[in-house]
Coordinates of C-alpha atoms (C1' of nucleotides) in Angstrom, one line a residue:
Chain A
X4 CA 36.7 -5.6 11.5
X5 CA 35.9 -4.7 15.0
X6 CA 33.2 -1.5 14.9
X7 CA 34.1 -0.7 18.5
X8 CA 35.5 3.1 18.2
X9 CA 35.2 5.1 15.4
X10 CA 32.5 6.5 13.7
X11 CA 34.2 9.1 12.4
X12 CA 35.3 7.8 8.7
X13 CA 31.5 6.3 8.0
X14 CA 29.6 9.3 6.6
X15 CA 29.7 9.4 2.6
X16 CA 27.9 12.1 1.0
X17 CA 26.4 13.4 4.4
X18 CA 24.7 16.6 5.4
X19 CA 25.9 19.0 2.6
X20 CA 22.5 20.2 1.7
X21 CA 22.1 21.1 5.1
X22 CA 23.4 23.9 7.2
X23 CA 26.5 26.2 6.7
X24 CA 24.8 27.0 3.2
X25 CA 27.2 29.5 2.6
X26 CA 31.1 28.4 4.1
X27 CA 33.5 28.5 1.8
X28 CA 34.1 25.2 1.3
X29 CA 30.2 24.8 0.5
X30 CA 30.8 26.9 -2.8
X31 CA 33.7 25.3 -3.8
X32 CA 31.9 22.2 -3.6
X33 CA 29.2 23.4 -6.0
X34 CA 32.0 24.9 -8.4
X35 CA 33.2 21.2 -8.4
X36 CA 30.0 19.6 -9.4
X37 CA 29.3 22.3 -12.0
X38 CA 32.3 21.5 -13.3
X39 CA 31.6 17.8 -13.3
X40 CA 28.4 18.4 -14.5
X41 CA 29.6 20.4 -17.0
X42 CA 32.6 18.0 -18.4
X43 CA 30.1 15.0 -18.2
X44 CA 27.7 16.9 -20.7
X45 CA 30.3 18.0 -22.6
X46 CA 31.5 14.7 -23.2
X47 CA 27.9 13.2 -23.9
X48 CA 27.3 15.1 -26.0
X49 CA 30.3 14.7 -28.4
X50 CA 31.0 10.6 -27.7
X51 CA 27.8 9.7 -26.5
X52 CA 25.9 8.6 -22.8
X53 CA 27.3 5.1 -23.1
X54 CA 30.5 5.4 -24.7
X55 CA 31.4 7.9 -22.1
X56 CA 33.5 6.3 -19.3
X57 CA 33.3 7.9 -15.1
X58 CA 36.8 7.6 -15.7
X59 CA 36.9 9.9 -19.0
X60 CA 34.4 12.6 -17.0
X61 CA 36.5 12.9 -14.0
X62 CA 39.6 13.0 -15.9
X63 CA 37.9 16.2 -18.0
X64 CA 36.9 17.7 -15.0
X65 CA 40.9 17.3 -13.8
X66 CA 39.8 15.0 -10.7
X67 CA 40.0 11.1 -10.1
X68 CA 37.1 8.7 -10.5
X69 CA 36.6 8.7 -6.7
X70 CA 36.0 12.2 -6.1
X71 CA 32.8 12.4 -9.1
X72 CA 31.4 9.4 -7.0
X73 CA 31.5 12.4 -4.2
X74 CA 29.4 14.3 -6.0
X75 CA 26.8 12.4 -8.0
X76 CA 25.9 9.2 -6.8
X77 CA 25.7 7.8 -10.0
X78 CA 26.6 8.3 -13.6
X79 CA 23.2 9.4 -14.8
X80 CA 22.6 12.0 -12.1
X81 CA 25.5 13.7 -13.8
X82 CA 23.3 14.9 -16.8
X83 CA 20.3 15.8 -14.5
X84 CA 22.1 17.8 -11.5
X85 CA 19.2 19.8 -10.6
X86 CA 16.3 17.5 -10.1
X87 CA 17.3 17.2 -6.4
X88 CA 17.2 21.0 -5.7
X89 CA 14.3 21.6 -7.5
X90 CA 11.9 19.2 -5.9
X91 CA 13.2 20.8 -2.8
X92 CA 11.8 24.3 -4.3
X93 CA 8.6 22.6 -5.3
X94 CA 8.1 21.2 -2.2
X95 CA 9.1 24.8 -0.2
X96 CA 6.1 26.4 -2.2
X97 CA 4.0 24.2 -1.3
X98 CA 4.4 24.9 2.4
X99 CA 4.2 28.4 1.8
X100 CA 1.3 28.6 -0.5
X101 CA -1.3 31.2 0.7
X102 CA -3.9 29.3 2.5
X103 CA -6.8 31.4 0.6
X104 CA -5.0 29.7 -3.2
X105 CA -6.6 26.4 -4.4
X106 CA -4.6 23.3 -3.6
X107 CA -4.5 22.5 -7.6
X108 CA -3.4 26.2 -8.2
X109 CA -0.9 25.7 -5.9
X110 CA 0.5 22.4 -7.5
X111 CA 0.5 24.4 -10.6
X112 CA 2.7 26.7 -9.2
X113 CA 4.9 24.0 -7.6
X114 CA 5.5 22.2 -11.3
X115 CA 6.3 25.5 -12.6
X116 CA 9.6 25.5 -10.3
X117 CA 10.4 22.7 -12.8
X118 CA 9.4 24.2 -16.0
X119 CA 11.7 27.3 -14.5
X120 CA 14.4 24.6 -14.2
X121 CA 15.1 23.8 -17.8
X122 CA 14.1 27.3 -18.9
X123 CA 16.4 28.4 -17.4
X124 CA 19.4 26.8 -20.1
X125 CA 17.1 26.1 -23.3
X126 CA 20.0 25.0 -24.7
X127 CA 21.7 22.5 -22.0
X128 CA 18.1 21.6 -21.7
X129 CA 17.2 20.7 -25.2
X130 CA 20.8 18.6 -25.9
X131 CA 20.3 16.9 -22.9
X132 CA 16.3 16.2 -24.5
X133 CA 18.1 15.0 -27.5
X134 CA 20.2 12.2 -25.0
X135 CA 17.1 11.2 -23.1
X136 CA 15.2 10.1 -26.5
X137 CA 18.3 7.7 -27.6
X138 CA 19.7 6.5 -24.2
X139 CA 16.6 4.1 -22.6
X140 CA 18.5 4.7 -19.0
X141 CA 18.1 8.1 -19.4
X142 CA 14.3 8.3 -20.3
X143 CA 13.5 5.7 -17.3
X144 CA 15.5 8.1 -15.2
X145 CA 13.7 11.1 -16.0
X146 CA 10.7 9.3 -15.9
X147 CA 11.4 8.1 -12.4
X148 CA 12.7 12.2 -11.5
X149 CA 9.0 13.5 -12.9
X150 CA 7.1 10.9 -10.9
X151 CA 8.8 12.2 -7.6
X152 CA 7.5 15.6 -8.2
X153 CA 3.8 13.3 -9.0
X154 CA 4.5 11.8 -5.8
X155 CA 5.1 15.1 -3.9
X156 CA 1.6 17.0 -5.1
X157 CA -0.3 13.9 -4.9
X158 CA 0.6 14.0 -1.2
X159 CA -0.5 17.9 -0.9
X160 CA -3.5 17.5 -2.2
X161 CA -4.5 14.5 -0.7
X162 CA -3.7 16.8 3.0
X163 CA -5.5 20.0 1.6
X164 CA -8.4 18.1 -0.3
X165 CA -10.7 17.8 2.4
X166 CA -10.6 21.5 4.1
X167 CA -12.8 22.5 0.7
X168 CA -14.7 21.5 -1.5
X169 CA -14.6 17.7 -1.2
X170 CA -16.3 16.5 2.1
X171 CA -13.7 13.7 2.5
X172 CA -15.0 11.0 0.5
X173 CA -13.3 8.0 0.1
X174 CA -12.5 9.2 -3.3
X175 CA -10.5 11.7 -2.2
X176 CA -7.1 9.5 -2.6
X177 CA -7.9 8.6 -6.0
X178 CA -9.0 12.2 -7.6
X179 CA -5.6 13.6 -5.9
X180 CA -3.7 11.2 -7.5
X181 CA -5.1 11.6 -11.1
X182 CA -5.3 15.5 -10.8
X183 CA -1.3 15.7 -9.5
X184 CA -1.0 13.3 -12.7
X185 CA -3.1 15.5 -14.9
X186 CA -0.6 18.8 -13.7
X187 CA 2.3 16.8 -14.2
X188 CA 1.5 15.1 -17.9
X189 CA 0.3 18.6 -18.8
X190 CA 3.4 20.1 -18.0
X191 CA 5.5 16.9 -19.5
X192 CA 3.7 17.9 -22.8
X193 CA 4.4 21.0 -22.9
X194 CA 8.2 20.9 -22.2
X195 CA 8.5 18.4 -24.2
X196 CA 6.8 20.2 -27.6
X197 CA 9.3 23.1 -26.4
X198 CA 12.2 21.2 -26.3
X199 CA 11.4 19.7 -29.7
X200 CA 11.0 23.0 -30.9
X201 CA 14.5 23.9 -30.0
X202 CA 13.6 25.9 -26.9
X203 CA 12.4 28.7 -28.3
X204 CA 9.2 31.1 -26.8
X205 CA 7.7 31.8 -23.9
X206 CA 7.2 28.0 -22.3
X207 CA 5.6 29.7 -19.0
X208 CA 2.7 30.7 -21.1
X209 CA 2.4 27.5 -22.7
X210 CA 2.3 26.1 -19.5
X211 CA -0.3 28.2 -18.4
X212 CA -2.1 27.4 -21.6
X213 CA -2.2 24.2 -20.9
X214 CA -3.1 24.3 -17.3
X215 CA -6.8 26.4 -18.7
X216 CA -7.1 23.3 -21.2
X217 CA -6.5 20.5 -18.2
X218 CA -8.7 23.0 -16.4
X219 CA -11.4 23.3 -18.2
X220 CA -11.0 19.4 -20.1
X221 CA -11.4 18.3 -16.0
X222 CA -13.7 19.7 -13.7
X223 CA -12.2 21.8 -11.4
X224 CA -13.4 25.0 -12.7
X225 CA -15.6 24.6 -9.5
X226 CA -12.8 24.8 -7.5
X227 CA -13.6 28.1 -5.9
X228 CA -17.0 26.5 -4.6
X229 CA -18.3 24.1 -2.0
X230 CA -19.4 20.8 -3.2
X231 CA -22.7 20.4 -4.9
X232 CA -25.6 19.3 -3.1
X233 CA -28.9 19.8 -1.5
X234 CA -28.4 23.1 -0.2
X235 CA -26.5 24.2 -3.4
X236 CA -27.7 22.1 -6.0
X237 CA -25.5 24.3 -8.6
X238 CA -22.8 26.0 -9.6
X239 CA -21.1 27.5 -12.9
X240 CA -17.8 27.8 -13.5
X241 CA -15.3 29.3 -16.7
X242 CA -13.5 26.4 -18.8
X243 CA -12.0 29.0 -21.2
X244 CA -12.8 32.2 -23.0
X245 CA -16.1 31.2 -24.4
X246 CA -17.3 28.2 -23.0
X247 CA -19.4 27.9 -19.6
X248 CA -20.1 24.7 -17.2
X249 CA -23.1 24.5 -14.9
X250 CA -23.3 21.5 -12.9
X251 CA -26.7 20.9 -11.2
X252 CA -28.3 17.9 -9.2
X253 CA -30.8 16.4 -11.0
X254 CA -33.5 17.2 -8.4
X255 CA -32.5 21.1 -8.7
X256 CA -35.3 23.1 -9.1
X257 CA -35.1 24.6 -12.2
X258 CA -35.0 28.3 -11.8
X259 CA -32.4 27.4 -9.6
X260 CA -30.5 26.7 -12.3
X261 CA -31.6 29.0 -14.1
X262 CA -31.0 32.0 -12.1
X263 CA -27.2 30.1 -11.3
X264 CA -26.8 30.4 -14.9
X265 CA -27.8 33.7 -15.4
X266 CA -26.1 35.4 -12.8
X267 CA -22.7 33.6 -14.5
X268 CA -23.3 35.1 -17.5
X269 CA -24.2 38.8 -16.2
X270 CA -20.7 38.3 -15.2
X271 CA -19.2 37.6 -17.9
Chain B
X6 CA 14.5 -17.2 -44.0
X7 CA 15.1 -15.4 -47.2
X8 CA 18.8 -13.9 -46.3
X9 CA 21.5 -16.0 -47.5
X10 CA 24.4 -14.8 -45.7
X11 CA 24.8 -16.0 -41.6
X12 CA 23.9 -13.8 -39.4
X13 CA 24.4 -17.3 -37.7
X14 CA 26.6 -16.7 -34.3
X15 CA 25.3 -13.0 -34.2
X16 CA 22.1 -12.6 -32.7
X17 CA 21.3 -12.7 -28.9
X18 CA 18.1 -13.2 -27.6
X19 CA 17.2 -13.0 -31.3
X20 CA 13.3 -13.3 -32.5
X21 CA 12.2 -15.9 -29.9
X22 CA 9.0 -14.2 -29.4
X23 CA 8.1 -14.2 -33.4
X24 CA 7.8 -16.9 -35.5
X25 CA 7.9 -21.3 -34.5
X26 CA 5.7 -20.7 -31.2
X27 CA 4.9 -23.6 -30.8
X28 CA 7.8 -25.7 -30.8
X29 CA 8.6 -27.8 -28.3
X30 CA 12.2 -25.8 -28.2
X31 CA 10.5 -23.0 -27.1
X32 CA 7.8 -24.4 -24.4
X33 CA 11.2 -25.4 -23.5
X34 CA 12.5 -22.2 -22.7
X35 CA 9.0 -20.7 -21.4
X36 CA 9.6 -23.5 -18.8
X37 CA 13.2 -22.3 -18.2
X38 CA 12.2 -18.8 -17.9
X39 CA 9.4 -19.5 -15.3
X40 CA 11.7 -21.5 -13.0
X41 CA 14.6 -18.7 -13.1
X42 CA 11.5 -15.7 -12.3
X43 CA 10.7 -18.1 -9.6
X44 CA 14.1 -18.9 -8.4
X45 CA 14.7 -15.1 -8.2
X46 CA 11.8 -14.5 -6.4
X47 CA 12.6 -17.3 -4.0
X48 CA 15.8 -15.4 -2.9
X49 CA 14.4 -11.8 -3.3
X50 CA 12.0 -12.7 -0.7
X51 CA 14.3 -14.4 1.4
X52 CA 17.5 -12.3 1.3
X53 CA 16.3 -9.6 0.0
X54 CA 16.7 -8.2 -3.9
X55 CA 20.6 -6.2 -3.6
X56 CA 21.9 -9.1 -1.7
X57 CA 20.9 -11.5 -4.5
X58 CA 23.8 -12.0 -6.9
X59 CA 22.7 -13.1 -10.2
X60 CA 25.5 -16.0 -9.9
X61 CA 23.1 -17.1 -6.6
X62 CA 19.9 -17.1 -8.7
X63 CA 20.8 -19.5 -11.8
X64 CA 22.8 -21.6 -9.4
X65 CA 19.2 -21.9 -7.8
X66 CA 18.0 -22.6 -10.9
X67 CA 20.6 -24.9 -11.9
X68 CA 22.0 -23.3 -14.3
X69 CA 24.9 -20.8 -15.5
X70 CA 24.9 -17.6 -14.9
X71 CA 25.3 -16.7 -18.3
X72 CA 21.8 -18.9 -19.4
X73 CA 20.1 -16.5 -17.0
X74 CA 21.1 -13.2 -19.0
X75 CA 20.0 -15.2 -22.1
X76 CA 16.5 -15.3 -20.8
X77 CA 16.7 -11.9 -18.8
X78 CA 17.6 -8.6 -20.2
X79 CA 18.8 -7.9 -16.6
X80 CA 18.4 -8.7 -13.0
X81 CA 15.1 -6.5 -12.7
X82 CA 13.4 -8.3 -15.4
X83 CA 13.2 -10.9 -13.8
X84 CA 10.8 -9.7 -11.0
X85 CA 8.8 -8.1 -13.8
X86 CA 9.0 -11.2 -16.2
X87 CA 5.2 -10.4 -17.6
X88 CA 5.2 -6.9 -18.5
X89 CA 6.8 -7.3 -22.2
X90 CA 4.2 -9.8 -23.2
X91 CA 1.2 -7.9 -21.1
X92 CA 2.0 -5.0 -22.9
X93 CA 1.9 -7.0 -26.5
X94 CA -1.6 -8.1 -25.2
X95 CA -2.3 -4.5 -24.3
X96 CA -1.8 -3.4 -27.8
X97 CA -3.4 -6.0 -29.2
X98 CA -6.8 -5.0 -27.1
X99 CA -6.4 -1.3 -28.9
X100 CA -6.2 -2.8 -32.1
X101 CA -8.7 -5.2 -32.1
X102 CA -11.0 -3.0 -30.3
X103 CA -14.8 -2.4 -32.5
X104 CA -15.2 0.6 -34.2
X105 CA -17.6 2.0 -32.4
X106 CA -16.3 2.3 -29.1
X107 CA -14.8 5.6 -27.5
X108 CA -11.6 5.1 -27.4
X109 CA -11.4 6.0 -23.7
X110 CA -13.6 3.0 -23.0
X111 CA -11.2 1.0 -25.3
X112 CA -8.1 2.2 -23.9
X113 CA -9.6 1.5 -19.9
X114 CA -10.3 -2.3 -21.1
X115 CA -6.6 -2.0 -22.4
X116 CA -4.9 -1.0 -18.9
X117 CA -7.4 -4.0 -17.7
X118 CA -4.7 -6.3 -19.0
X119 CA -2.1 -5.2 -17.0
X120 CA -4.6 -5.3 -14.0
X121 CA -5.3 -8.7 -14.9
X122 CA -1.6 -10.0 -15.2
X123 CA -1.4 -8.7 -11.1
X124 CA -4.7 -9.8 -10.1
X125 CA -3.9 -13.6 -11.8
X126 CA -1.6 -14.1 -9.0
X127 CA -1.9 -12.1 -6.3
X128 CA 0.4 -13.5 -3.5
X129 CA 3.1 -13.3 -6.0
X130 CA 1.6 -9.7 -6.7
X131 CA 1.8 -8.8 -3.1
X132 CA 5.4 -10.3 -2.2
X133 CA 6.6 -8.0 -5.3
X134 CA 4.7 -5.2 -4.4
X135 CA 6.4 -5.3 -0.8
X136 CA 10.0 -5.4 -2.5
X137 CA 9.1 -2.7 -5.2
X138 CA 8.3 -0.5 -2.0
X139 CA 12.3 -1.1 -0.3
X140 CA 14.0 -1.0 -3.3
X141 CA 14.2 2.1 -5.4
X142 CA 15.8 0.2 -8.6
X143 CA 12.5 -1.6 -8.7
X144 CA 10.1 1.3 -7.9
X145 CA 12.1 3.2 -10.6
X146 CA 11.8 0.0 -12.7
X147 CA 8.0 -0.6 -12.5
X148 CA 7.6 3.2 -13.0
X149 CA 9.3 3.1 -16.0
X150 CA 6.9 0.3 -17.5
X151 CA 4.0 2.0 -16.5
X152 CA 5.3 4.2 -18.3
X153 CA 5.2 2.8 -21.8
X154 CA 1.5 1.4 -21.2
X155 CA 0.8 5.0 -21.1
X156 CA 2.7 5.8 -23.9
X157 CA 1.2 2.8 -25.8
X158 CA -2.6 4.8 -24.9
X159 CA -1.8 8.0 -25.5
X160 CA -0.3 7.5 -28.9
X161 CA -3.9 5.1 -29.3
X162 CA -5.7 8.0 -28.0
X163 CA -4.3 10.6 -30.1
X164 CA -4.7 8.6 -33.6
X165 CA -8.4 7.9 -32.5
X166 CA -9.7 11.7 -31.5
X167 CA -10.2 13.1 -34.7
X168 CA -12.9 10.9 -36.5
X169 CA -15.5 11.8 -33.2
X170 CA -16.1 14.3 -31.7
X171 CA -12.8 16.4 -31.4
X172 CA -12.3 18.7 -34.3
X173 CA -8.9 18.1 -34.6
X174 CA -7.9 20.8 -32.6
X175 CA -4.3 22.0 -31.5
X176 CA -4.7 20.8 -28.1
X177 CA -5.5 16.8 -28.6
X178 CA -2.1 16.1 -28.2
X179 CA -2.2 17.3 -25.2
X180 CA -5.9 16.0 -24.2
X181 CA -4.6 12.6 -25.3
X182 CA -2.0 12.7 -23.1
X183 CA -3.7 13.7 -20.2
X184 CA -6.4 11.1 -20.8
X185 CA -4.0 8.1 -21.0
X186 CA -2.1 9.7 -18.2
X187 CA -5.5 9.7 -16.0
X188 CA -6.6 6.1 -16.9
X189 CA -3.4 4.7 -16.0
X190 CA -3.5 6.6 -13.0
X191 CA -6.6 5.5 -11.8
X192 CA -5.2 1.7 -12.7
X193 CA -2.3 2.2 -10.4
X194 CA -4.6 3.8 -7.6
X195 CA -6.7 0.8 -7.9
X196 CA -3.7 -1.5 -7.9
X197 CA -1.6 -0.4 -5.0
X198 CA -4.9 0.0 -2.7
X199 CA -5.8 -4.0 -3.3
X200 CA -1.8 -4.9 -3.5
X201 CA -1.9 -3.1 0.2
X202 CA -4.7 -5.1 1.1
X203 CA -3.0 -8.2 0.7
X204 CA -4.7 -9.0 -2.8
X205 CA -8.1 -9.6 -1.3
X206 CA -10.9 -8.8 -2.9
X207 CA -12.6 -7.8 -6.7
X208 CA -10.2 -5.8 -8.2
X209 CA -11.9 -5.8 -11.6
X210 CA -14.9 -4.0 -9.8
X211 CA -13.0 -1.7 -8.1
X212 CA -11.0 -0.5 -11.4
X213 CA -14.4 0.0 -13.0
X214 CA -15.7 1.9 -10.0
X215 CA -11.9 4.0 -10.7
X216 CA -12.9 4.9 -14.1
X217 CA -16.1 5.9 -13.2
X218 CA -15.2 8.3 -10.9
X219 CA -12.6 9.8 -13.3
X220 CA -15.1 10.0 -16.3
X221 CA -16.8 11.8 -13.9
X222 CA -14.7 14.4 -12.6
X223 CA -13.5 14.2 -16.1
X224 CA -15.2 15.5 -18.6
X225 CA -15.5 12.9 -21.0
X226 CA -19.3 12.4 -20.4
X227 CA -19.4 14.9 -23.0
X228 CA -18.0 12.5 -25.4
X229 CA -20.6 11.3 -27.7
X230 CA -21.6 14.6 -28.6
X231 CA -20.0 16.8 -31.0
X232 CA -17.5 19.9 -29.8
X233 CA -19.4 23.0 -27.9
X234 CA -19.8 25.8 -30.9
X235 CA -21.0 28.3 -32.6
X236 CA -23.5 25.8 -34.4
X237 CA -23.9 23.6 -31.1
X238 CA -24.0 26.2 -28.2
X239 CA -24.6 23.9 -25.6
X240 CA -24.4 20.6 -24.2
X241 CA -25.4 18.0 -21.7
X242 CA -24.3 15.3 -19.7
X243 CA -24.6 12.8 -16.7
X244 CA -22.0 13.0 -14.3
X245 CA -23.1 10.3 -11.3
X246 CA -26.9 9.6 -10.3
X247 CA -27.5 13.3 -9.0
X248 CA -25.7 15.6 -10.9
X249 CA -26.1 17.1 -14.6
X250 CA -23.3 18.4 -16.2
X251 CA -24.1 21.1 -18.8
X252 CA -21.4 23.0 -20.9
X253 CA -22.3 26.4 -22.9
X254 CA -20.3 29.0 -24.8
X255 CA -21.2 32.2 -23.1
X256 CA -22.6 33.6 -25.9
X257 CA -25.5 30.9 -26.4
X258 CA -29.0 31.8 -26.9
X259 CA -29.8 31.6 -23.3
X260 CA -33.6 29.7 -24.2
X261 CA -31.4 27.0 -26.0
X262 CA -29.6 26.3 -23.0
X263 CA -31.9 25.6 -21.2
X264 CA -33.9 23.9 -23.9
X265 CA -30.8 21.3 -23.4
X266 CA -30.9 21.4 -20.0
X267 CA -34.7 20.7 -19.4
X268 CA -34.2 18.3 -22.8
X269 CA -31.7 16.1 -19.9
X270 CA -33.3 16.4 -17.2
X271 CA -36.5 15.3 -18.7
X272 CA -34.7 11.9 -20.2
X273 CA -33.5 11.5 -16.7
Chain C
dG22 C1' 51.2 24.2 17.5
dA23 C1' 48.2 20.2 18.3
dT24 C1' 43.6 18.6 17.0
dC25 C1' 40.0 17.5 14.3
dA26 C1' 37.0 17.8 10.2
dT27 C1' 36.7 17.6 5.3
dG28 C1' 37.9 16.8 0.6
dT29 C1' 40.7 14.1 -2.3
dG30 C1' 43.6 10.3 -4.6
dG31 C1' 44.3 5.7 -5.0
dC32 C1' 43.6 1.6 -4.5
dA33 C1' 40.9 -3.2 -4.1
dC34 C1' 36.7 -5.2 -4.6
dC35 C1' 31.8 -6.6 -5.9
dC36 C1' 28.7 -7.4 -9.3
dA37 C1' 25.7 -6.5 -13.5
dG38 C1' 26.0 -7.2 -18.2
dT39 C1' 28.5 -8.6 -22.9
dG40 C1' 31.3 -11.0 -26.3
dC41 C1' 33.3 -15.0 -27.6
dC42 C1' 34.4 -19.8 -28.0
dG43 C1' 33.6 -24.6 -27.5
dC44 C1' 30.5 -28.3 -26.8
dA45 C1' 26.5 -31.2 -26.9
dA46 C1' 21.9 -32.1 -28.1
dA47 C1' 18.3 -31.4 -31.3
dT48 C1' 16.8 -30.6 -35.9
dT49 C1' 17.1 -30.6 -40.8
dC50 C1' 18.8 -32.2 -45.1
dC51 C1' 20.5 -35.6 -48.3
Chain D
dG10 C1' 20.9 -43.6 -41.1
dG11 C1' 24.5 -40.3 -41.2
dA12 C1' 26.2 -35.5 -42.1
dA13 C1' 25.5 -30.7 -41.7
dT14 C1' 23.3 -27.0 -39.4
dT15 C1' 21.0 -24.9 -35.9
dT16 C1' 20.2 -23.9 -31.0
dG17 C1' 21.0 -23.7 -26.2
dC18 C1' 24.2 -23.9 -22.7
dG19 C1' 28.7 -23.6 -19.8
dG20 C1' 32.6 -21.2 -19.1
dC21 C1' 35.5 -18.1 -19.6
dA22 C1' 37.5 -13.0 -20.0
dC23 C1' 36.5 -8.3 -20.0
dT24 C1' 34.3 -3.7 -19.4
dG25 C1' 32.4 -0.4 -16.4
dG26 C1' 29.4 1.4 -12.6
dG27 C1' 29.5 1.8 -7.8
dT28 C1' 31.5 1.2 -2.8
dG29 C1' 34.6 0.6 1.2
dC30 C1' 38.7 1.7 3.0
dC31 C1' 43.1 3.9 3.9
dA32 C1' 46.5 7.6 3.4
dC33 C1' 47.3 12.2 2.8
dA34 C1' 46.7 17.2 2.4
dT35 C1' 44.4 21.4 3.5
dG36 C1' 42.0 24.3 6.5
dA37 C1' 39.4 25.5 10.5
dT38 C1' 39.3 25.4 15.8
dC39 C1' 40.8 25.8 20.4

DNA sequence: GATCATGTGGCACCCAGTGCCGCAAATTCC
DNA sequence: GGAATTTGCGGCACTGGGTGCCACATGATC
């Protein structure tokens, strides 16, 4: 009717991430979605995704419908709690990534806070896998929780690109975009090959496997390195144990090169 | 129709994409399917997409509610009413693609299909772009069928890398994956930047300038060679007008490097 | 002890999506 | 040409996710 008086009953779901982390009534709250989180699983994984009722969760979890509505906002964000939290982490090392550490090594990093996620319960994780590949809602909903984290790097390194290497070109948008999507899709792969494999061995050093392959596959083994041009026409860089890349301007002398070249491999 | 028995009352939205496509029945329903999309788009625009009941859209259309979910999988569809068929004509590219081609090139004319379906109308383009922005169900939704373009690649990509010059190695899954993953992301850059701009301008060009840029901070200028090895030590390629790209295993005869490298810059 | 905030239960309600039936027009078969 | 069959549509009824609102209990605050 009349909104002349009283805010007071209009906030659902309001600050609870925020502030008094640690009351009381904060931890209760997280015992109650754990335990929501926990029933809804439960119940997934015995009747099904879609033959499983709100009604049938909350009922489980010794609650009425109303209250899991308090806690998740929807059905499907019962089965992937943590997405929300964890983008938060990705996003807080971001911010405090050493400002000496490579934007993309830093991303790297960030993703890893995901990777940590589902590592964290290979088994929770890889039942919950097993739901995502039959339930279509499900895979467009991870799909849509993965390209949040995309979003998130794709905005770091678009604000860190141009302090290096790249001179701000009007590129710069585009290679941000396609190397946060190059992290992600790497690390999609790899969780996904140890999910299928039950969820067994050591996924962080896949991960970082995979990151040498990206790595080395793309071209930011220069990374350390200012851009190449007239005053530096080249540079080497690692792309894996063996292999070396040089990249030279056309018009580079060639002892230049040479010498560039050289020197890499004295190191080596 | 070889089965005997009736199926007859069964099947909803049964094979009307195969078989009879050129009846007059079903330029019928084409027609019927173009003026509920337009209906819908009508009111999304106007009222916005959450405040449009379905009920609202086929009375628009003149119809009953349940026709529309006879020619809709759901409400979202139809905003997206082109993206089953573009992705039909997607695969269709890959397979029809000559043998010759790298199947990077083959998969970039691929995601050109789905460029094309925007770019064919691009005020409708724009006025969807601008609700795909406000409402998360259809960000989530147009995420989600990005997704399976990218899918569609990387499972092209992958059955394609072994007969050149991969050797088949452990990590083409993941190279595959990557690639498609880049490509599409490079479409999307492309696509959002012109949809931004209001649909003006050559968006065909710009795409190709895209994937130009990525092959080049990419590595696949490398591709019509053979793998770096023990046999092949070291390799060569253009990456832009100024700059030579050369890859070597560190433990290459260092006068054969730059055999290749003077070889390069000599064709140059 | 009164006050206020917060979590909860319990409704009523909206709306997307589905199954089912009946009907009418179109198509096919005899 | 007329009967049988198919096909598309209207019109239900129903399920189930999600929301708004109110009442009530508990617990913290002054």
């Amino acid at each position: 009717m009349s909104q002349s008086a009283k805010p007071s009953r209009t906030s659902t779901r309001s600050d609870a991430p925020v502030s008094a982390a640690s009351t009381k009534a904060a931890a209760q709250r997280l015992k109650m979605r754990r335990e929501l989180a926990s029933a809804a699983m439960e119940l997934f994984a015995t009747k099904g995704y879609e033959a499983t009722t709100v009604d049938e969760i909350a009922a489980a979890a010794g609650v009425a419908r109303r209250t899991f509505f308090r806690h998740f906002r929807s059905k499907e964000e019962a089965i992937f709690p943590d997405h929300d939290d964890t983008l938060v982490r990705a996003e807080a090392v971001l911010t405090a990534a050493p400002p000496h550490e490579h934007p993309l090594d830093t991303v790297c990093r960030g993703i890893k806070e995901v990777m940590r996620m589902y590592a964290a319960s290979p088994a929770l994780s890889v039942e919950r896998y097993r739901l995502t590949r039959e339930v279509p809602a499900l895979r467009e909903r991870e799909i849509a929780s993965v390209a949040r984290y995309e979003r998130l790097f794709t905005r770091y390194l678009l604000g860190h690109f141009d302090e290096r290497e790249h001179a701000g070109g009007s590129d710069d948008p585009l290679l941000a975009e396609v190397a946060a999507s190059a992290v992600v899709t790497a690390h999609n792969h790899v969780l996904r090959r140890w999910l299928r494999a039950g969820g067994k061995g050591d996924v962080e050093a896949q991960l970082d496997h995979a990151f040498g392959i990206v790595r080395s596959a793309f071209g930011w083994g220069f990374a350390a390195g200012a851009p190449i041009s007239s005053e530096r026409p080249a540079a080497t860089a690692r792309a894996g144990d063996d292999v070396l890349v040089a990249v030279a301007r056309t018009d580079a002398p060639l002892n230049e090169v040479m010498r560039t070249i050289q020197q890499a491999l004295k190191e080596a």
